[in-house]
mmCIF file of C-alpha atoms in Angstrom:
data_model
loop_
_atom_site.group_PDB
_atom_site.id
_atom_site.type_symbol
_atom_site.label_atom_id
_atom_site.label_comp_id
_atom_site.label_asym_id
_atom_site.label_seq_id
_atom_site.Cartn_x
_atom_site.Cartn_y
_atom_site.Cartn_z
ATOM 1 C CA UNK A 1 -182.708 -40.409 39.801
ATOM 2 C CA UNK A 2 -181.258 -38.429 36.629
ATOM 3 C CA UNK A 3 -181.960 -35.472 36.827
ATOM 4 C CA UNK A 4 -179.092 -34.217 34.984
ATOM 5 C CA UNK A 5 -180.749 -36.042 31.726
ATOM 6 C CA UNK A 6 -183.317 -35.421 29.057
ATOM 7 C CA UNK A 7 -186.572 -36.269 30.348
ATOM 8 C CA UNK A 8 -184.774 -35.099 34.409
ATOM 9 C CA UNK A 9 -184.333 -31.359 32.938
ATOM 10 C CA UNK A 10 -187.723 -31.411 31.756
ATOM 11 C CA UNK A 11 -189.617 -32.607 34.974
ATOM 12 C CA UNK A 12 -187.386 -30.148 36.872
ATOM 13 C CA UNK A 13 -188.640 -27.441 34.831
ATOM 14 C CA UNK A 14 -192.254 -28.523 34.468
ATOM 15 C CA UNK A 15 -192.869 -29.735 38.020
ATOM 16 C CA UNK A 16 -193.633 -27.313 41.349
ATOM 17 C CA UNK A 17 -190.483 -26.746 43.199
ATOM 18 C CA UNK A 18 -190.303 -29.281 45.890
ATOM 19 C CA UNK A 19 -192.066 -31.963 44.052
ATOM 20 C CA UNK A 20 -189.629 -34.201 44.347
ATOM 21 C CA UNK A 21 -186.457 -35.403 45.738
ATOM 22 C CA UNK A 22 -183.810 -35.003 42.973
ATOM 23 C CA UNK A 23 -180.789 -36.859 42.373
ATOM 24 C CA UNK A 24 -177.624 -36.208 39.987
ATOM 25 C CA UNK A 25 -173.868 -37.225 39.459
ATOM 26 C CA UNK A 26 -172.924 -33.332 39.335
ATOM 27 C CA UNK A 27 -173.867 -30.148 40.947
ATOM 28 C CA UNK A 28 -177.071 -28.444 38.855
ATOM 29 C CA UNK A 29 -178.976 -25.281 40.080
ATOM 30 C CA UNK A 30 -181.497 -25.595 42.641
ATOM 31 C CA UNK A 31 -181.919 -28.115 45.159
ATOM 32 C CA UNK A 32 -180.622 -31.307 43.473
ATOM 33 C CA UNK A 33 -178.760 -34.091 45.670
ATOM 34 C CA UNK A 34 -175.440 -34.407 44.358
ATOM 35 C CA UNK A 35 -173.888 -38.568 44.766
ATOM 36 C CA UNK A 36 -173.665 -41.507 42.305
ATOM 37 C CA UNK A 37 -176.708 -43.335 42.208
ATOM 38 C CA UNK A 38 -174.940 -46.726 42.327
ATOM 39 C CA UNK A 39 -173.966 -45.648 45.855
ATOM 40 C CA UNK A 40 -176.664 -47.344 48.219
ATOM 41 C CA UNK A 41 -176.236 -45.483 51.432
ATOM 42 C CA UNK A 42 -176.496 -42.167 49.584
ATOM 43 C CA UNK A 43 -179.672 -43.167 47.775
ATOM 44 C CA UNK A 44 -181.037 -45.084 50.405
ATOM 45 C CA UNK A 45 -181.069 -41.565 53.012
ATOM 46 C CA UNK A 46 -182.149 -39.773 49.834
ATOM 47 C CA UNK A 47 -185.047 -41.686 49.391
ATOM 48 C CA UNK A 48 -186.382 -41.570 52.901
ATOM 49 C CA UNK A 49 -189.720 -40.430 53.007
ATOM 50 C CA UNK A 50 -190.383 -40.719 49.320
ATOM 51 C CA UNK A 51 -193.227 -43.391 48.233
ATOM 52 C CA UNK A 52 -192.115 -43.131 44.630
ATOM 53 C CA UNK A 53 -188.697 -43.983 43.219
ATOM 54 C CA UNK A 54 -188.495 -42.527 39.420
ATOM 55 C CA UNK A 55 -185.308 -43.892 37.778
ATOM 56 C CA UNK A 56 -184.673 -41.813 34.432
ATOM 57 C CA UNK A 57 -180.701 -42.033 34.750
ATOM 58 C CA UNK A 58 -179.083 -44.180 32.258
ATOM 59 C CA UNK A 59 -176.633 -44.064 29.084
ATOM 60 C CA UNK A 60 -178.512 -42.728 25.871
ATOM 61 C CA UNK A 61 -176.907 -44.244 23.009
ATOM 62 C CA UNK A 62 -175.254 -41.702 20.810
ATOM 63 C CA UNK A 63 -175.140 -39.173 23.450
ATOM 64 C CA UNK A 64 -173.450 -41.173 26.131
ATOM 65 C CA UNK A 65 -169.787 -41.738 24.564
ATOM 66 C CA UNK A 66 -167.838 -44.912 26.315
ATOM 67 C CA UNK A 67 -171.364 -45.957 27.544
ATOM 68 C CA UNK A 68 -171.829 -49.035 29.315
ATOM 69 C CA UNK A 69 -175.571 -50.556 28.819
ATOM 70 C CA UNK A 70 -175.248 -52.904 31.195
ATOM 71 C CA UNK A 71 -175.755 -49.660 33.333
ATOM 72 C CA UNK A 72 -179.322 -49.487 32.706
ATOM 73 C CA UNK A 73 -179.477 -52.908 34.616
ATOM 74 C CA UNK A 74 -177.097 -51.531 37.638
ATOM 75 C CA UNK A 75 -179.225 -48.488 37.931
ATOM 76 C CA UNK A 76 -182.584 -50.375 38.170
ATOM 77 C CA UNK A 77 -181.379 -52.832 40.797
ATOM 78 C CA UNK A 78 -179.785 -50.000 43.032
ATOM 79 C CA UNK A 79 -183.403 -48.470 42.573
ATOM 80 C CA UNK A 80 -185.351 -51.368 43.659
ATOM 81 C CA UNK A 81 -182.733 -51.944 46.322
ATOM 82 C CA UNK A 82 -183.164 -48.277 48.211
ATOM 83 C CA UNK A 83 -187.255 -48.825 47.106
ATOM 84 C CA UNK A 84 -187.208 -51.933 49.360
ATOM 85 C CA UNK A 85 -184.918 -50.227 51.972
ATOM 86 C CA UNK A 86 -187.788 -47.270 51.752
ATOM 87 C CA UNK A 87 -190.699 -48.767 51.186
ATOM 88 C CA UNK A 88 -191.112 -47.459 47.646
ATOM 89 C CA UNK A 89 -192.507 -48.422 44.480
ATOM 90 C CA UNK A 90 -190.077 -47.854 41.662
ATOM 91 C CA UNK A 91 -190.702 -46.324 38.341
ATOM 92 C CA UNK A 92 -188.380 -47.202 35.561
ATOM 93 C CA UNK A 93 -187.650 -45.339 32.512
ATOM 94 C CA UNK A 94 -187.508 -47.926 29.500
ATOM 95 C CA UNK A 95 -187.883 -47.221 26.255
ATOM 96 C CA UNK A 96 -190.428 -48.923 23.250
ATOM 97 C CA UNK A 97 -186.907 -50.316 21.781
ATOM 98 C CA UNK A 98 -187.929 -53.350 23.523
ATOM 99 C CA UNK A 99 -190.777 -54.016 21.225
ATOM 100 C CA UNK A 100 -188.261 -53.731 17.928
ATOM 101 C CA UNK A 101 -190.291 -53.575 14.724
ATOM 102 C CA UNK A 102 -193.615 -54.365 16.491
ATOM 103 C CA UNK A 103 -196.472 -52.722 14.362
ATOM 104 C CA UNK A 104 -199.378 -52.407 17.564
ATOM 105 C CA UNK A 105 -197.182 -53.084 20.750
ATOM 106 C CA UNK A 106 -198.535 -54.096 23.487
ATOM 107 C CA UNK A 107 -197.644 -54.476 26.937
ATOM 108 C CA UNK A 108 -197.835 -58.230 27.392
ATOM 109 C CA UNK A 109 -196.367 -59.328 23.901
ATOM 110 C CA UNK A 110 -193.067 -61.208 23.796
ATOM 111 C CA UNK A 111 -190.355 -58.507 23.731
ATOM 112 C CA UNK A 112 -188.107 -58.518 20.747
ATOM 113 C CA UNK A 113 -185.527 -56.395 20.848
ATOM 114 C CA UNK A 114 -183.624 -55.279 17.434
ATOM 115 C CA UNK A 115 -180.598 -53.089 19.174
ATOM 116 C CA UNK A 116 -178.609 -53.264 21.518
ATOM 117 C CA UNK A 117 -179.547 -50.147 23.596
ATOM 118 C CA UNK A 118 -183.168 -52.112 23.222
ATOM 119 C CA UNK A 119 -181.537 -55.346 24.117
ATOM 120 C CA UNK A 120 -179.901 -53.558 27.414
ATOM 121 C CA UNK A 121 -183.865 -51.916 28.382
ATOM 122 C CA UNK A 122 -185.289 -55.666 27.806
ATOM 123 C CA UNK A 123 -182.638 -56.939 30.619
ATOM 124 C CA UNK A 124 -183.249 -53.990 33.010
ATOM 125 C CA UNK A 125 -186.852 -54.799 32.658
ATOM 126 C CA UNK A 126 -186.674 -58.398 33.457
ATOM 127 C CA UNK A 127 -183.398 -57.950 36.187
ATOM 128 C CA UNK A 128 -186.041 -55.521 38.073
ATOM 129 C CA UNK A 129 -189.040 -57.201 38.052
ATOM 130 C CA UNK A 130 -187.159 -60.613 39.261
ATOM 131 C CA UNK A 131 -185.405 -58.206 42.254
ATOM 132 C CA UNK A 132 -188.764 -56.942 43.271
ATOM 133 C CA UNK A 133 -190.665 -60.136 42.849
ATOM 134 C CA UNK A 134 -187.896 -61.322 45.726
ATOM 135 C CA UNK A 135 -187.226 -57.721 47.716
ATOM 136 C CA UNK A 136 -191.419 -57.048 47.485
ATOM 137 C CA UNK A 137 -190.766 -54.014 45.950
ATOM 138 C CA UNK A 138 -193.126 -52.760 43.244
ATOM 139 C CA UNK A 139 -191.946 -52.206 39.917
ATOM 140 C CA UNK A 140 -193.304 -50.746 36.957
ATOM 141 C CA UNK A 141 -191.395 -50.394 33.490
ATOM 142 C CA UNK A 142 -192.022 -47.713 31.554
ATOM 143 C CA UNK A 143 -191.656 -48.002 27.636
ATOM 144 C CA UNK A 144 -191.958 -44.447 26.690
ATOM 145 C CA UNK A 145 -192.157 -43.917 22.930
ATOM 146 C CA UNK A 146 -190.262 -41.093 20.715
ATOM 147 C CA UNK A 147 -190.668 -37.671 22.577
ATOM 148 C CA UNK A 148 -190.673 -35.142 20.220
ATOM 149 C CA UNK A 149 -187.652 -32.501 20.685
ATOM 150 C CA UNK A 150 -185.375 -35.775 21.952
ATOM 151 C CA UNK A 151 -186.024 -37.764 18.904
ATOM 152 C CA UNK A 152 -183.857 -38.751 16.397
ATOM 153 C CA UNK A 153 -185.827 -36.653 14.112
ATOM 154 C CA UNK A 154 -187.076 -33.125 15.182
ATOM 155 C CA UNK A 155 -184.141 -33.212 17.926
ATOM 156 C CA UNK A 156 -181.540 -34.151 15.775
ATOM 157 C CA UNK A 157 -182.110 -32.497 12.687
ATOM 158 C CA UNK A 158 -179.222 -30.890 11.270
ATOM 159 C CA UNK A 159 -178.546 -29.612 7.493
ATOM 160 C CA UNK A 160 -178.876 -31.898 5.294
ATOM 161 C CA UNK A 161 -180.692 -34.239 7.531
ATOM 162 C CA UNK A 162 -182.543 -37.171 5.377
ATOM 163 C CA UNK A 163 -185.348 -39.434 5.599
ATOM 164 C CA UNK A 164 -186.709 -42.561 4.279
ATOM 165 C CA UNK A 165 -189.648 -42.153 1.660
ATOM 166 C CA UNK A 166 -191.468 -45.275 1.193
ATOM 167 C CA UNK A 167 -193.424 -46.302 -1.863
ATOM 168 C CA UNK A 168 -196.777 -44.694 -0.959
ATOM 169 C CA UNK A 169 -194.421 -41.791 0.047
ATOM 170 C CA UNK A 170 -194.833 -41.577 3.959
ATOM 171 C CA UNK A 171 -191.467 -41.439 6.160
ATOM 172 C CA UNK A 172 -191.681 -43.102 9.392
ATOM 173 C CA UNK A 173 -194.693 -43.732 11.202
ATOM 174 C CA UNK A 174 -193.814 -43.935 15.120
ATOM 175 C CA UNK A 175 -196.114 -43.184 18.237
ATOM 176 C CA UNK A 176 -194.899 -39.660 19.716
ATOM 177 C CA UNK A 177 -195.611 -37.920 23.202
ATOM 178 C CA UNK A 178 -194.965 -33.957 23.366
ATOM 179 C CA UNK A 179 -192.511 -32.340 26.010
ATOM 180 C CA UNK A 180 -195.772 -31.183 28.312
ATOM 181 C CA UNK A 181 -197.671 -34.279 28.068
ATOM 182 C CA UNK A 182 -194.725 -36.483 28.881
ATOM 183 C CA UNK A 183 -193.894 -34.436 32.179
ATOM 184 C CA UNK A 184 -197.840 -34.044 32.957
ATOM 185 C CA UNK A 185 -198.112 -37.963 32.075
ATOM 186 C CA UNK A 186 -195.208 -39.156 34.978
ATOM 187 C CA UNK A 187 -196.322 -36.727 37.769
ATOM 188 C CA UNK A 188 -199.745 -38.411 37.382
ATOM 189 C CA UNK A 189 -198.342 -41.918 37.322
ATOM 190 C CA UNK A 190 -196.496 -40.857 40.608
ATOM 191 C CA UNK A 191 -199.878 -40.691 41.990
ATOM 192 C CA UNK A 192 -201.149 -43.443 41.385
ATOM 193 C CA UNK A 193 -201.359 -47.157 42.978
ATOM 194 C CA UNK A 194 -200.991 -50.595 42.088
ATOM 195 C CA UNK A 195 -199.218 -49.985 38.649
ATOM 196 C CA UNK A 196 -199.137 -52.547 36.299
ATOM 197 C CA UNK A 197 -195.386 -54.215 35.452
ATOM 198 C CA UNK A 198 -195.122 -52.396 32.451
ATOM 199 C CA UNK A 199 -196.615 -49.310 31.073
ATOM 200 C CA UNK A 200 -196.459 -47.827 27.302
ATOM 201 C CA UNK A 201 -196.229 -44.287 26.651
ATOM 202 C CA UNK A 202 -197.399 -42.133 24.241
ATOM 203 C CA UNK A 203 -199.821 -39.784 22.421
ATOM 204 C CA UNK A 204 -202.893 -41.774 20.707
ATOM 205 C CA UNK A 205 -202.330 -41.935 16.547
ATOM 206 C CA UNK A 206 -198.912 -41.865 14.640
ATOM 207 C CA UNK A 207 -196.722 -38.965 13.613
ATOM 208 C CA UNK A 208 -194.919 -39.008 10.532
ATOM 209 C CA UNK A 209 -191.151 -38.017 10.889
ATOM 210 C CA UNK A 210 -191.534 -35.853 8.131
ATOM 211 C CA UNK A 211 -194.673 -33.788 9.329
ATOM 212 C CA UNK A 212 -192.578 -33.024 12.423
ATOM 213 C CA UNK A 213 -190.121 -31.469 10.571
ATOM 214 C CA UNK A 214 -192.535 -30.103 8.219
ATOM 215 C CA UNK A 215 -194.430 -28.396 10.888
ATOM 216 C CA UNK A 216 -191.207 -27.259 12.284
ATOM 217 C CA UNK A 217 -190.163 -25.411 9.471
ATOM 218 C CA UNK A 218 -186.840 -27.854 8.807
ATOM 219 C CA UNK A 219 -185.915 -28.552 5.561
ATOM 220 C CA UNK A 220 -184.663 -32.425 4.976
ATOM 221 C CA UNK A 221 -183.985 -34.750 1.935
ATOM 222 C CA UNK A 222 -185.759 -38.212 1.196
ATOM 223 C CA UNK A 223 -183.994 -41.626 -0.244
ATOM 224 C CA UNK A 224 -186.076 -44.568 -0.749
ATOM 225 C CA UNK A 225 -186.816 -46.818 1.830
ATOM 226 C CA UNK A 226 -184.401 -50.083 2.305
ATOM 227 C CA UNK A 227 -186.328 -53.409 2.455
ATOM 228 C CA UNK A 228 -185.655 -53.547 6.334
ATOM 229 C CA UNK A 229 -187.409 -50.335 6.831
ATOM 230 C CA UNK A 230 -190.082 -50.714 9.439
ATOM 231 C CA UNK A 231 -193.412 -48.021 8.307
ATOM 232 C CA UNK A 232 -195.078 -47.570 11.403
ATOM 233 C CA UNK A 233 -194.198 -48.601 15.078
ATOM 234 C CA UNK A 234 -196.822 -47.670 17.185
ATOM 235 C CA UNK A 235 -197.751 -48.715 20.975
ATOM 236 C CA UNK A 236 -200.902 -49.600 22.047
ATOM 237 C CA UNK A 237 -202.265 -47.345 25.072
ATOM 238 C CA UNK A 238 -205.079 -48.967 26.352
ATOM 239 C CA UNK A 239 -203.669 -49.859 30.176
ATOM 240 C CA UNK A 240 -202.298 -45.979 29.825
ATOM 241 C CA UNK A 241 -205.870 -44.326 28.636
ATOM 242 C CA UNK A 242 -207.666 -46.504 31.627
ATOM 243 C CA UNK A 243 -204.856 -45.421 33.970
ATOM 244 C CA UNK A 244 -205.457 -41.781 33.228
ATOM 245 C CA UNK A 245 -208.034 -40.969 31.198
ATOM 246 C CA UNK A 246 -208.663 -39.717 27.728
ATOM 247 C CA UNK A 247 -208.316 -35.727 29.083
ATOM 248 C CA UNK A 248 -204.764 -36.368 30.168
ATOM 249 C CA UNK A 249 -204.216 -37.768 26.570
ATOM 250 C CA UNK A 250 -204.612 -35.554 23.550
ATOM 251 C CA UNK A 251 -204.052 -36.861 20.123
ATOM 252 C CA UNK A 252 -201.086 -36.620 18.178
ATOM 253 C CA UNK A 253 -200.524 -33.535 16.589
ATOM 254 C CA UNK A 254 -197.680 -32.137 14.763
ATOM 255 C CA UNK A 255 -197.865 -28.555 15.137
ATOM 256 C CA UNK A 256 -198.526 -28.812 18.802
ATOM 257 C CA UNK A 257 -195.302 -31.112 19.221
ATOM 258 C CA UNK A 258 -193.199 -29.005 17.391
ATOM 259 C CA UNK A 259 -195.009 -25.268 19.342
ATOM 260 C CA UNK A 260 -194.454 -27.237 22.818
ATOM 261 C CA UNK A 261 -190.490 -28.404 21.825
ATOM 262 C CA UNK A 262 -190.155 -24.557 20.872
ATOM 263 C CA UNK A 263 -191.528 -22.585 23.951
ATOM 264 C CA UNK A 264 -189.597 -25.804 26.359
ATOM 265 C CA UNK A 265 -186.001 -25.748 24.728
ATOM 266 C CA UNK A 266 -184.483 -22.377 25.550
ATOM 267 C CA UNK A 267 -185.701 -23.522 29.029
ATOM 268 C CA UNK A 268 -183.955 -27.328 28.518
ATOM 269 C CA UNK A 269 -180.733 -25.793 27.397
ATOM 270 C CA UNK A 270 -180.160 -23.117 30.487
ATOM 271 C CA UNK A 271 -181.397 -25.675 33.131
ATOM 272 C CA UNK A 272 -178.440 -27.637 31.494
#
């Protein structure tokens, strides 16, 4: 489901053809099931067959204009409702918004939301894991930290971009996952069985903001911090690193990040 989106274009472009089932509001190249998603005989009869439901449709804020969030909610219970119909598990895309300023997040901590786009994932999460709880369909949320290239930093750069510069002059700490790893991280997860409730996602280590855009050659201005700056947000990965093992999990790195977002957008922009 959303295969129209971000992290949709990329798995289309990544994955063998005929890995999946794909579903989008509008006609795309290639052999993608046209309907709205919120329609339940459509995905229902799309989903036959499939023993994996991965839900990546939903508004992005700042890219979605007249978005509803509540959507995220509506999406995830249509989900769960064909995976029951199906007898599928269901993947959901969240997001590690639902942690807010959480230094080390991990995957049973309280959830505390500082936005509202966060505030909207932290009500899908809960909405689908009551639904399946009473429809016995599994249901696995997962909080997928910055992806480098859809960021807020190397994807949105423009001239005169700027970042905050705190006292012991870092920018932005945050936990990062490249363009290949991400797609080569949710075809595994497809595979796999008994998945816990929720699952974070990301690279092991921090990436500055600022080395991303160093390494991508992008000039960008710094202002100090304000006090409600948060340093570093990272997620903790140890249900991911059992899961999948260290192999399937490189580092961290910059210049890898920033090589992978260049060789994968030209491909991004004509699948789009």
């Amino acid at each position: 489901m959303g295969a129209s989106g971000r992290i949709g274009r990329l798995l289309r472009q990544q994955w063998d053809v005929g890995a999946a089932v794909w579903q989008s509001r509008r006609r795309l190249g290639g052999e993608v099931a046209v309907f709205d998603p919120l329609e339940p005989v459509s995905l229902q009869q799309a989903a036959m067959g499939c023993r994996r439901i991965l839900c990546l449709a939903g508004p992005v804020p700042g890219r979605s204009s007249g978005a509803d969030l509540a959507d995220h909610s509506r999406l995830a219970e249509a989900a769960v409702r064909a995976g029951a119909a199906v007898g599928a598990d269901v993947l959901l895309a969240s997001s590690a918004a639902v942690y807010g300023a959480q230094p080390k997040a991990r995957e049973d901590q309280p959830l505390t939301p500082a936005n509202p786009y966060g505030i909207a994932k932290a009500e899908m999460e809960a909405h689908a894991l009551d639904l399946g709880a009473r429809l016995g369909v599994r249901v696995c949320n997962l909080r997928i930290g910055n992806i480098a290239g859809f960021d807020a930093a190397l994807g949105g750069w423009r001239p005169g971009f700027t970042l905050d510069r705190f006292q012991d002059g870092t920018t932005p700490m945050r936990s990062y996952i490249g363009l290949s790893c991400l797609a080569d991280v949710l075809g595994a997860l497809l595979q796999q069985d008994d998945l816990p409730t929720a699952l974070n996602i990301a690279q092991p280590g921090l990436i500055e903001m600022g080395a991303l855009l160093e390494a991508a050659g992008y000039e960008f201005a710094t202002r100090p911090a304000p006090d409600t700056a948060i340093p570093a947000v990272g997620l903790d990965l140890s249900r991911l690193k059992a899961l999948l093992g260290a192999e399937r999990l490189p580092d961290a790195d910059a210049h890898v990040m920033v090589r992978d977002f260049a060789l994968l957008e030209p491909e991004l922009k004509e699948a789009f």
